[in-house]
PDB file of C-alpha atoms in Angstrom:
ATOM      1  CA  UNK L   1       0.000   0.000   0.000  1.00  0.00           C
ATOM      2  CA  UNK L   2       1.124   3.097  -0.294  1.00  0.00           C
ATOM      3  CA  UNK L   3       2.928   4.807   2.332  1.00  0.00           C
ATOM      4  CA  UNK L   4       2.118   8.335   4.315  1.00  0.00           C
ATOM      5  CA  UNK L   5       4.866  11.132   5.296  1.00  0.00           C
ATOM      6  CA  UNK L   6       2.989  13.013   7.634  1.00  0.00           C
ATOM      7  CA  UNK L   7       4.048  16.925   7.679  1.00  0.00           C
ATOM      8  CA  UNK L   8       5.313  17.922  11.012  1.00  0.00           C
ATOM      9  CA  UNK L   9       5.821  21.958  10.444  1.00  0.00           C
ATOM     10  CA  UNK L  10       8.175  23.586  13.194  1.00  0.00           C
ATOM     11  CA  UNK L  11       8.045  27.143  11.645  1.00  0.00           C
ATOM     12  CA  UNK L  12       5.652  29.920  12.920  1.00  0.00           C
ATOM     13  CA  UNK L  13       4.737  30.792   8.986  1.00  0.00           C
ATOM     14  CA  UNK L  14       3.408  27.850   7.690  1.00  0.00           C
ATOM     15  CA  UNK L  15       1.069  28.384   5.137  1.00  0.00           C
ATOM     16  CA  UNK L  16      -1.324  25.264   6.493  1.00  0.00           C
ATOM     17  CA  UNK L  17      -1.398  25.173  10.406  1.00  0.00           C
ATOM     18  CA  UNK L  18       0.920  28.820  10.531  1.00  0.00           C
ATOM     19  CA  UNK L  19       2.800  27.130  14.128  1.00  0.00           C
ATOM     20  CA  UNK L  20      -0.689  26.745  16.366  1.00  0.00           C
ATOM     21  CA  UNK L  21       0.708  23.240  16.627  1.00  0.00           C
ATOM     22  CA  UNK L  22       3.507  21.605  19.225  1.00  0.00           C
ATOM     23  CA  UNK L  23       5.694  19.958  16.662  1.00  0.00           C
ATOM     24  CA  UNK L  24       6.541  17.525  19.037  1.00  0.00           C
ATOM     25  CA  UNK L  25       3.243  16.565  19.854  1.00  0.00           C
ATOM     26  CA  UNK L  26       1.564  16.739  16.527  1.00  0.00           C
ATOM     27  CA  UNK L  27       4.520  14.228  15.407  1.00  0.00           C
ATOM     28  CA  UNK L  28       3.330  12.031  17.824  1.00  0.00           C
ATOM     29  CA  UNK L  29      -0.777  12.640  16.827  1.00  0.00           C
ATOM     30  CA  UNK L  30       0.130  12.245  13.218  1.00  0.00           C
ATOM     31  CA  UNK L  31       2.349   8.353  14.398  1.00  0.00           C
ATOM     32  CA  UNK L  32      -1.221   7.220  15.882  1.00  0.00           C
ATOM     33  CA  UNK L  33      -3.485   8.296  13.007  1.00  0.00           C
ATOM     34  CA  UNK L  34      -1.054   6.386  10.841  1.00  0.00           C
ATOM     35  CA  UNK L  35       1.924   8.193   9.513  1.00  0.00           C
ATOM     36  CA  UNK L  36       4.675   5.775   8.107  1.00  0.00           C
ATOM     37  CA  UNK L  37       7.307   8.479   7.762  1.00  0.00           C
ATOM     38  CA  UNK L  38       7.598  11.812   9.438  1.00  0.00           C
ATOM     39  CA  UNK L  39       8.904  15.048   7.408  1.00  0.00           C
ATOM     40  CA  UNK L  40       9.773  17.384   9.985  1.00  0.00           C
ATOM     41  CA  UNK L  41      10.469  20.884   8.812  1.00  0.00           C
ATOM     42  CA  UNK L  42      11.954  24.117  10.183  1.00  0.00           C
ATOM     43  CA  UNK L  43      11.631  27.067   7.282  1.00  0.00           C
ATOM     44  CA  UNK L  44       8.153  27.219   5.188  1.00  0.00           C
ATOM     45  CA  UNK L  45       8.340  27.095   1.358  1.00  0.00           C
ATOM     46  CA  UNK L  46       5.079  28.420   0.698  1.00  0.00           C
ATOM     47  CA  UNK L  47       4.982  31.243  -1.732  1.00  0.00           C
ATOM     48  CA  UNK L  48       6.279  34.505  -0.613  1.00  0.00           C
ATOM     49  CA  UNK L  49       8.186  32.736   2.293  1.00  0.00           C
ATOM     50  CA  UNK L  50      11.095  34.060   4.255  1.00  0.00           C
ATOM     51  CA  UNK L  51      14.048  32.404   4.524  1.00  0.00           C
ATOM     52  CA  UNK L  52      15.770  31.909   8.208  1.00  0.00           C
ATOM     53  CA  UNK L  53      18.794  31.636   8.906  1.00  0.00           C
ATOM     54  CA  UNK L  54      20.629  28.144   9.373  1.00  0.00           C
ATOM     55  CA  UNK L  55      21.093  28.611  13.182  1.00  0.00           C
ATOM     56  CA  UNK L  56      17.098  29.357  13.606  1.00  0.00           C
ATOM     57  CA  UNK L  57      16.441  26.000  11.532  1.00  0.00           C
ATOM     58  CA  UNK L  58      18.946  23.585  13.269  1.00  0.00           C
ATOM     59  CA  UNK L  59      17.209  25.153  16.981  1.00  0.00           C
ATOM     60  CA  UNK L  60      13.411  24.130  15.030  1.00  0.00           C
ATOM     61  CA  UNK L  61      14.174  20.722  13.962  1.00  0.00           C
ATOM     62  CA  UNK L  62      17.067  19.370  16.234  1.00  0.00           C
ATOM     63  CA  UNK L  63      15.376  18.823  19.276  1.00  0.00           C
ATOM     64  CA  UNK L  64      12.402  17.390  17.908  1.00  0.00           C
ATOM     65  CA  UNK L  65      14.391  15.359  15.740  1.00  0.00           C
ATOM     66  CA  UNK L  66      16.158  13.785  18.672  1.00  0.00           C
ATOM     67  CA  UNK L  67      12.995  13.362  20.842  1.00  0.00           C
ATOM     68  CA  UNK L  68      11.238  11.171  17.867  1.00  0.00           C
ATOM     69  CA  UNK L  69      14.235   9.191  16.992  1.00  0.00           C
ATOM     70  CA  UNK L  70      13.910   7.888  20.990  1.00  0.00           C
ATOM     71  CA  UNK L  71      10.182   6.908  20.019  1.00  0.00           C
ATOM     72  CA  UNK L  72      11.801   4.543  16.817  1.00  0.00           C
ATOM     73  CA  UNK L  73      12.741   2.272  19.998  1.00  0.00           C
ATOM     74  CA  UNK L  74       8.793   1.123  20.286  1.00  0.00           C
ATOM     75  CA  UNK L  75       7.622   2.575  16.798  1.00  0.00           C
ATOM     76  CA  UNK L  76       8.121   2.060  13.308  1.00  0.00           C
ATOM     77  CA  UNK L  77       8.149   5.058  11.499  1.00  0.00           C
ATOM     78  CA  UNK L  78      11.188   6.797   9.331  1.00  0.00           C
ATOM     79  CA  UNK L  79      12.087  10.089  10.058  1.00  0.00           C
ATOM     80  CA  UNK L  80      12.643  12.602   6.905  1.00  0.00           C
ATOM     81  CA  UNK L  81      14.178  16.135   7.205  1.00  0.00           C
ATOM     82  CA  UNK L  82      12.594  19.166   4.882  1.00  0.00           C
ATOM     83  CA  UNK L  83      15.875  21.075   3.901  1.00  0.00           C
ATOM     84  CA  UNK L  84      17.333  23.267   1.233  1.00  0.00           C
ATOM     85  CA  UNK L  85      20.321  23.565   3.105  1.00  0.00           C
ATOM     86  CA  UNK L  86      23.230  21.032   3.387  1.00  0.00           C
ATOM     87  CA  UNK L  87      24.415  21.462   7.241  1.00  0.00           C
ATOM     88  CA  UNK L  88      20.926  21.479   8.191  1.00  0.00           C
ATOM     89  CA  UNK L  89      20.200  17.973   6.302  1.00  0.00           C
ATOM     90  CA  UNK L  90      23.959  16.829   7.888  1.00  0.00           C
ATOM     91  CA  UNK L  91      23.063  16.948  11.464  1.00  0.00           C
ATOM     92  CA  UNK L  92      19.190  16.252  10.949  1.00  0.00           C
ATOM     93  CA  UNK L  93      20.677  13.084   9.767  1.00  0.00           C
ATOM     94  CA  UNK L  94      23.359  12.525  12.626  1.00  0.00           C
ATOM     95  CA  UNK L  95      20.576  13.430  15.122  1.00  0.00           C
ATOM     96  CA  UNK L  96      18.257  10.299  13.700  1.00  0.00           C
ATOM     97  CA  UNK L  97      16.476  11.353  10.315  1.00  0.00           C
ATOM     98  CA  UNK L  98      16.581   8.587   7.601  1.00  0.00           C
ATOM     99  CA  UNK L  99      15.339  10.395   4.577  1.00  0.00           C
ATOM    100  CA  UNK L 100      16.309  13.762   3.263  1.00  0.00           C
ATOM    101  CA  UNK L 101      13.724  15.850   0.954  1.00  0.00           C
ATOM    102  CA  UNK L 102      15.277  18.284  -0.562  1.00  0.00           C
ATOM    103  CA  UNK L 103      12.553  20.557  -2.708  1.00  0.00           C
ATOM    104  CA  UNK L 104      15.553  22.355  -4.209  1.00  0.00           C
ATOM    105  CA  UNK L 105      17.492  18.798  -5.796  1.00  0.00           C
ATOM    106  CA  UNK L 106      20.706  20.819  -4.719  1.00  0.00           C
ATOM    107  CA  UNK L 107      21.720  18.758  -1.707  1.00  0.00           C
ATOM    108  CA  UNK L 108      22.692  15.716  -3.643  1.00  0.00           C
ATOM    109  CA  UNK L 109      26.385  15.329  -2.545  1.00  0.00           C
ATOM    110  CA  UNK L 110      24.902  15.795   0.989  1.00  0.00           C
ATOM    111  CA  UNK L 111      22.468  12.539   0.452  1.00  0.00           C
ATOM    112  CA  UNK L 112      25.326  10.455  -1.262  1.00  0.00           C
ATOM    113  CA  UNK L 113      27.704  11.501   1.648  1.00  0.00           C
ATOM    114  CA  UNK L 114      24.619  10.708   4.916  1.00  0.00           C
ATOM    115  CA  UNK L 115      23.790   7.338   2.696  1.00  0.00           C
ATOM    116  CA  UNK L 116      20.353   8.991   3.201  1.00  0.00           C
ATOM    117  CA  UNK L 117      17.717   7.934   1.046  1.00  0.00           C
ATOM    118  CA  UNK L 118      16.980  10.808  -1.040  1.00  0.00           C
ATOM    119  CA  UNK L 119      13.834  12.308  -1.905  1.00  0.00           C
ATOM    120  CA  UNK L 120      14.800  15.059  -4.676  1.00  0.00           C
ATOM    121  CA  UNK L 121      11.640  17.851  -6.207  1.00  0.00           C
ATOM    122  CA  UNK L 122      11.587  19.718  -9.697  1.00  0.00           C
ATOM    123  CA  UNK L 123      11.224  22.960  -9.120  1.00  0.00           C
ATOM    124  CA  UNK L 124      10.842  23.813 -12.514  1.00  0.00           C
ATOM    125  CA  UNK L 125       8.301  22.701 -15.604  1.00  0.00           C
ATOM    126  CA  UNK L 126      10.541  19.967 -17.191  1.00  0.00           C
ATOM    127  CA  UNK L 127      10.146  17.806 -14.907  1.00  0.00           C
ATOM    128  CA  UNK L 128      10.728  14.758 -15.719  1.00  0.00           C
ATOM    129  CA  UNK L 129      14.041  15.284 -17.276  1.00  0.00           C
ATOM    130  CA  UNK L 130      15.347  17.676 -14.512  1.00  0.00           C
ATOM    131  CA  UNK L 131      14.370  14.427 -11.740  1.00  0.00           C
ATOM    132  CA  UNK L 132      16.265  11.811 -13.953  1.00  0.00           C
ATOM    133  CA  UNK L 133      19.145  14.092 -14.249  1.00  0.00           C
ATOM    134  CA  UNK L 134      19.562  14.248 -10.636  1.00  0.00           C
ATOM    135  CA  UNK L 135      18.665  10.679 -10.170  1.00  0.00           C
ATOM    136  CA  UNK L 136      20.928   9.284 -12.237  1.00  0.00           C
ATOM    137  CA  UNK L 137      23.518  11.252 -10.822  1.00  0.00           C
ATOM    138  CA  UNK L 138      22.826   9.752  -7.087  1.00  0.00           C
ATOM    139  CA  UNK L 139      22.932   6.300  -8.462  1.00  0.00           C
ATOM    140  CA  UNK L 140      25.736   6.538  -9.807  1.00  0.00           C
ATOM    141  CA  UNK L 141      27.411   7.929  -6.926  1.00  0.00           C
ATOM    142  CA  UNK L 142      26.143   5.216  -4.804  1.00  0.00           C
ATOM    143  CA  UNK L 143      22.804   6.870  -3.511  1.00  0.00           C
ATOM    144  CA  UNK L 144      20.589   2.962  -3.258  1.00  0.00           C
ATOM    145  CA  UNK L 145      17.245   4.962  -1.842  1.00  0.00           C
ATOM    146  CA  UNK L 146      15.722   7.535  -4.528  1.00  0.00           C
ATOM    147  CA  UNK L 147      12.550   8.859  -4.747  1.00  0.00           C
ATOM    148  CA  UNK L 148      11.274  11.689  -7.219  1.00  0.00           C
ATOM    149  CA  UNK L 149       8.473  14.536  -6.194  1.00  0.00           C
ATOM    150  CA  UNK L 150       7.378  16.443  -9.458  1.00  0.00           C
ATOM    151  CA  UNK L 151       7.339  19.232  -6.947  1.00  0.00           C
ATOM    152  CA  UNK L 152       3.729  20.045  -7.391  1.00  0.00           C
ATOM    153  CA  UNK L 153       3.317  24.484  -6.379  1.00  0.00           C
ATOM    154  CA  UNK L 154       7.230  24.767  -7.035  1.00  0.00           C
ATOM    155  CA  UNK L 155       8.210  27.123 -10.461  1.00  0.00           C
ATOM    156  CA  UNK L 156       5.095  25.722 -12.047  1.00  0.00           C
ATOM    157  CA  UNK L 157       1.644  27.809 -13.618  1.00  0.00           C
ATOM    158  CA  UNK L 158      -1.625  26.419 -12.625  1.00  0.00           C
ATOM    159  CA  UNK L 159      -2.162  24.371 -15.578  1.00  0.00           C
ATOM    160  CA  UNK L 160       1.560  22.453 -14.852  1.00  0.00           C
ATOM    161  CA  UNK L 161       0.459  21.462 -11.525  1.00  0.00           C
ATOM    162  CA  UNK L 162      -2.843  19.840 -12.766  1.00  0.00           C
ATOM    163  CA  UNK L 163      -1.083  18.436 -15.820  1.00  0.00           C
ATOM    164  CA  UNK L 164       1.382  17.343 -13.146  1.00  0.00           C
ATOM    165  CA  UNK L 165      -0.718  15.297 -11.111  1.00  0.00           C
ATOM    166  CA  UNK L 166      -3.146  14.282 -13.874  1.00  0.00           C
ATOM    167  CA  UNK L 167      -0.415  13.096 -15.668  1.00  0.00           C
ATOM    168  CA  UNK L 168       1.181  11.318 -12.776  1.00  0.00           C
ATOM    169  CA  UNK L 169       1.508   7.329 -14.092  1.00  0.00           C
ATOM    170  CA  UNK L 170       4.213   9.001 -16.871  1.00  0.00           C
ATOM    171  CA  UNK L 171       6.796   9.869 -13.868  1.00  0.00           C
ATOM    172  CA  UNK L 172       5.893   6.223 -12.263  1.00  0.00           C
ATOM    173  CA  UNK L 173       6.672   4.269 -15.075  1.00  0.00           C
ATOM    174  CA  UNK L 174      10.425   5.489 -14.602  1.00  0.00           C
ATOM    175  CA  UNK L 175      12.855   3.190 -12.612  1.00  0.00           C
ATOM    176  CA  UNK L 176      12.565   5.578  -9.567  1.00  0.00           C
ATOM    177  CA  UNK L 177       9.719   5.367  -6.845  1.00  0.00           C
ATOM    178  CA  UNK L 178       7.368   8.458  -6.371  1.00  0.00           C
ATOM    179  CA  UNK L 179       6.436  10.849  -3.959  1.00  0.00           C
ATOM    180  CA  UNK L 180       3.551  13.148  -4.510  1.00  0.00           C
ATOM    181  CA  UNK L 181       2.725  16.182  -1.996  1.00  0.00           C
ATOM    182  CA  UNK L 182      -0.714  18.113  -3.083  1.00  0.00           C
ATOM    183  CA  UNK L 183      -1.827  18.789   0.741  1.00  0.00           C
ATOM    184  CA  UNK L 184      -3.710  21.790   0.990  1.00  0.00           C
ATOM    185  CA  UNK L 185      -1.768  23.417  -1.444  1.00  0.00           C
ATOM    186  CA  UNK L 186      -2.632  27.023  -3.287  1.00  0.00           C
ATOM    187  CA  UNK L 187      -3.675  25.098  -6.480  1.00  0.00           C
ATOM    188  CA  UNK L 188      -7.192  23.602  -5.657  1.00  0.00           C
ATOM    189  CA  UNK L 189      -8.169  27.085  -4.450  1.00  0.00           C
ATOM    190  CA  UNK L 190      -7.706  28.114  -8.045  1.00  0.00           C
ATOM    191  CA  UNK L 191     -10.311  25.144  -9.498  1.00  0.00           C
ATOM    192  CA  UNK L 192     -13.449  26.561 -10.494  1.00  0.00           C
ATOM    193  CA  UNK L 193     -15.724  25.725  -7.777  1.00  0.00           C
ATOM    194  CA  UNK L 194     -12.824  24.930  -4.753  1.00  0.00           C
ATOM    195  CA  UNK L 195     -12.363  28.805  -4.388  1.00  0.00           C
ATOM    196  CA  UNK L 196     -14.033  28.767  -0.553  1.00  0.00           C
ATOM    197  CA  UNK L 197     -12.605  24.866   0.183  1.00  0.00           C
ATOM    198  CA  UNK L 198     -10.714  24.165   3.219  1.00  0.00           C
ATOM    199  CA  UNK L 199      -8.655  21.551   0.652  1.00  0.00           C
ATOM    200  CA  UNK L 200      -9.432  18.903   2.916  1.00  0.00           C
ATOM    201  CA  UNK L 201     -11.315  16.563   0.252  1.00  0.00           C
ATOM    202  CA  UNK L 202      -9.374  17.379  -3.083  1.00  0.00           C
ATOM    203  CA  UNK L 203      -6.482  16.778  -0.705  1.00  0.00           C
ATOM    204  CA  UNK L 204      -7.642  13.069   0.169  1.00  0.00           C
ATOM    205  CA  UNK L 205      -8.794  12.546  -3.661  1.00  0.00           C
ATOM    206  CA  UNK L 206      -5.475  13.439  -5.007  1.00  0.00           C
ATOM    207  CA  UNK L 207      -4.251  11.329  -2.848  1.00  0.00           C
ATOM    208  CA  UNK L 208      -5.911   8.092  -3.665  1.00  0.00           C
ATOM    209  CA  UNK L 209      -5.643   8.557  -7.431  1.00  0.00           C
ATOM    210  CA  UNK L 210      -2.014   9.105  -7.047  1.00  0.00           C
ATOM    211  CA  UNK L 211      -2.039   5.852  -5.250  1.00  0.00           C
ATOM    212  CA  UNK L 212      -4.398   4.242  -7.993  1.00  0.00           C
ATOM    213  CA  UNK L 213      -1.887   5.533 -10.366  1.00  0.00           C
ATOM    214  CA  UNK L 214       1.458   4.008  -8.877  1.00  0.00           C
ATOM    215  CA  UNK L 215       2.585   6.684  -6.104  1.00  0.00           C
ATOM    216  CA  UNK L 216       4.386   4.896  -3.571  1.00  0.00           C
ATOM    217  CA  UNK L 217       4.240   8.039  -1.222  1.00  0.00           C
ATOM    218  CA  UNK L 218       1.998  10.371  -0.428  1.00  0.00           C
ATOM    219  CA  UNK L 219       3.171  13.381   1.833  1.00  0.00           C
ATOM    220  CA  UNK L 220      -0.072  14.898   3.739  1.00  0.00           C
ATOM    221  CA  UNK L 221      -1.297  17.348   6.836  1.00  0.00           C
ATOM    222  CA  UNK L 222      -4.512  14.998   7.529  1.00  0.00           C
ATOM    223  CA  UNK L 223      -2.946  11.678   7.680  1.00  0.00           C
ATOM    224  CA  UNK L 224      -5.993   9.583   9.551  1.00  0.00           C
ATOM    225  CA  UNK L 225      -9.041  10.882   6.571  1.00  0.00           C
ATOM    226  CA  UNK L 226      -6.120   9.556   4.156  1.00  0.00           C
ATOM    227  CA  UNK L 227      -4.927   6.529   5.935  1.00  0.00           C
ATOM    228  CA  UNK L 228      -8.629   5.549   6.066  1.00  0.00           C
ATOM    229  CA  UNK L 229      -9.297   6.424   2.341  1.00  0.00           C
ATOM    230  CA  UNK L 230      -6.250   4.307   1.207  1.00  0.00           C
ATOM    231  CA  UNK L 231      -7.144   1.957   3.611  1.00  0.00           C
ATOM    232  CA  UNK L 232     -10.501   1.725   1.619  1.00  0.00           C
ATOM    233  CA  UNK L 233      -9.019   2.053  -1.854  1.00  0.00           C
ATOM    234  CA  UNK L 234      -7.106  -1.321  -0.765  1.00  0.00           C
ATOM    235  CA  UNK L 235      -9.904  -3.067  -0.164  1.00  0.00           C
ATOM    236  CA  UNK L 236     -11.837  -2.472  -2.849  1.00  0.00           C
ATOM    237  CA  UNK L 237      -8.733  -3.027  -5.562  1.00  0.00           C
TER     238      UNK L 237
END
């Protein structure tokens, strides 16, 4: 089935739940509702964003970090670090993270150097050929965990997203697993008709038809209404 990263935000600006949570805490909330992976994150890419400084990152993300790689002793979750920067992904890694998403694809000598397994975004429109790039690159410098986001909201028009994630099957049928992250994101307030959503529901249906379509992650803020929808996808397939 296919597997949830759960979004753990530890940045006052996010565009979704804008720091009302206890990262901590939510981590924890989001491991009983069924998260498989964590992706913790200390500086918000939504658009418009401002960037902090490395120091103010490492204090978000470290501790909490540390605290939910003690939980790995009694649960079975992965822990993935949301960076663009290289130190940051280092000692995310050396504190207990397993993954490292980079939205940027710049941090690739960083994943081959952690043995991380790498999850790597196009922020641009070519997508497919920018992720392959980059891919192939890891592999060949020994990187044995690779997974490709088309980077859905990142350098892309309205119409590339939806062609994006309509079109989603094309990037799966490369050698490289998928991840797909559509939660809540600006996009389905621009759909005719979704102006006034809270994104909850085109969230969870994105999600399932990336699963239908060969998605092997999906990264989400309401991981129990999509557990429960994949759950129910499974059954029925």
């Amino acid at each position: 089935m296919t597997l949830i990263m759960g979004i753990v935000n530890c940045t006052p600006d996010s565009f979704f739940d804008g720091g009302k949570y206890n990262a901590f805490e939510h981590a924890l909330k989001l491991l009983d509702d069924g998260a498989d992976i964590l992706d913790i994150g200390g500086e918000s890419t939504r658009p418009g964003f401002t960037p902090v400084s490395e120091e103010e990152e490492l204090a978000r993300v470290i501790p909490v970090i540390e605290m939910l790689a003690k939980e790995q002793n009694t649960k079975n979750f992965q822990i993935s670090i949301d960076t663009m920067k290289a130190n940051v992904a280092l000692k995310a890694v050396k504190a207990g993270a397993n993954i490292i998403n980079d939205v940027s694809a710049q941090l690739l000598q960083t994943m081959v150097d952690t043995n991380s397994t790498a999850v790597i975004s196009a922020p641009v429109p070519d997508v497919k050929a920018y992720l392959l790039e980059r891919a192939q690159w890891l592999e060949e410098h020994g990187c044995k965990n690779i997974f490709i986001d088309p980077g859905i909201g990142f350098g892309k028009t309205q119409e590339e997203n939806i062609a994006c994630i309509a079109n989603i099957d094309e990037l799966c049928k490369t050698k490289y697993p998928v991840l797909l992250g559509v939660s809540r994101k600006s996009y389905i307030g621009k759909i005719k008709g979704l102006e006034n959503s809270n994104r909850l529901i085109p969230s969870v249906i994105c999600a399932v038809v990336a699963a239908q379509k060969g998605v092997k992650i999906v990264r989400v803020h309401d991981v129990l209404e999509t557990k429960e929808a994949l759950i129910t996808l499974n059954m029925l397939s």
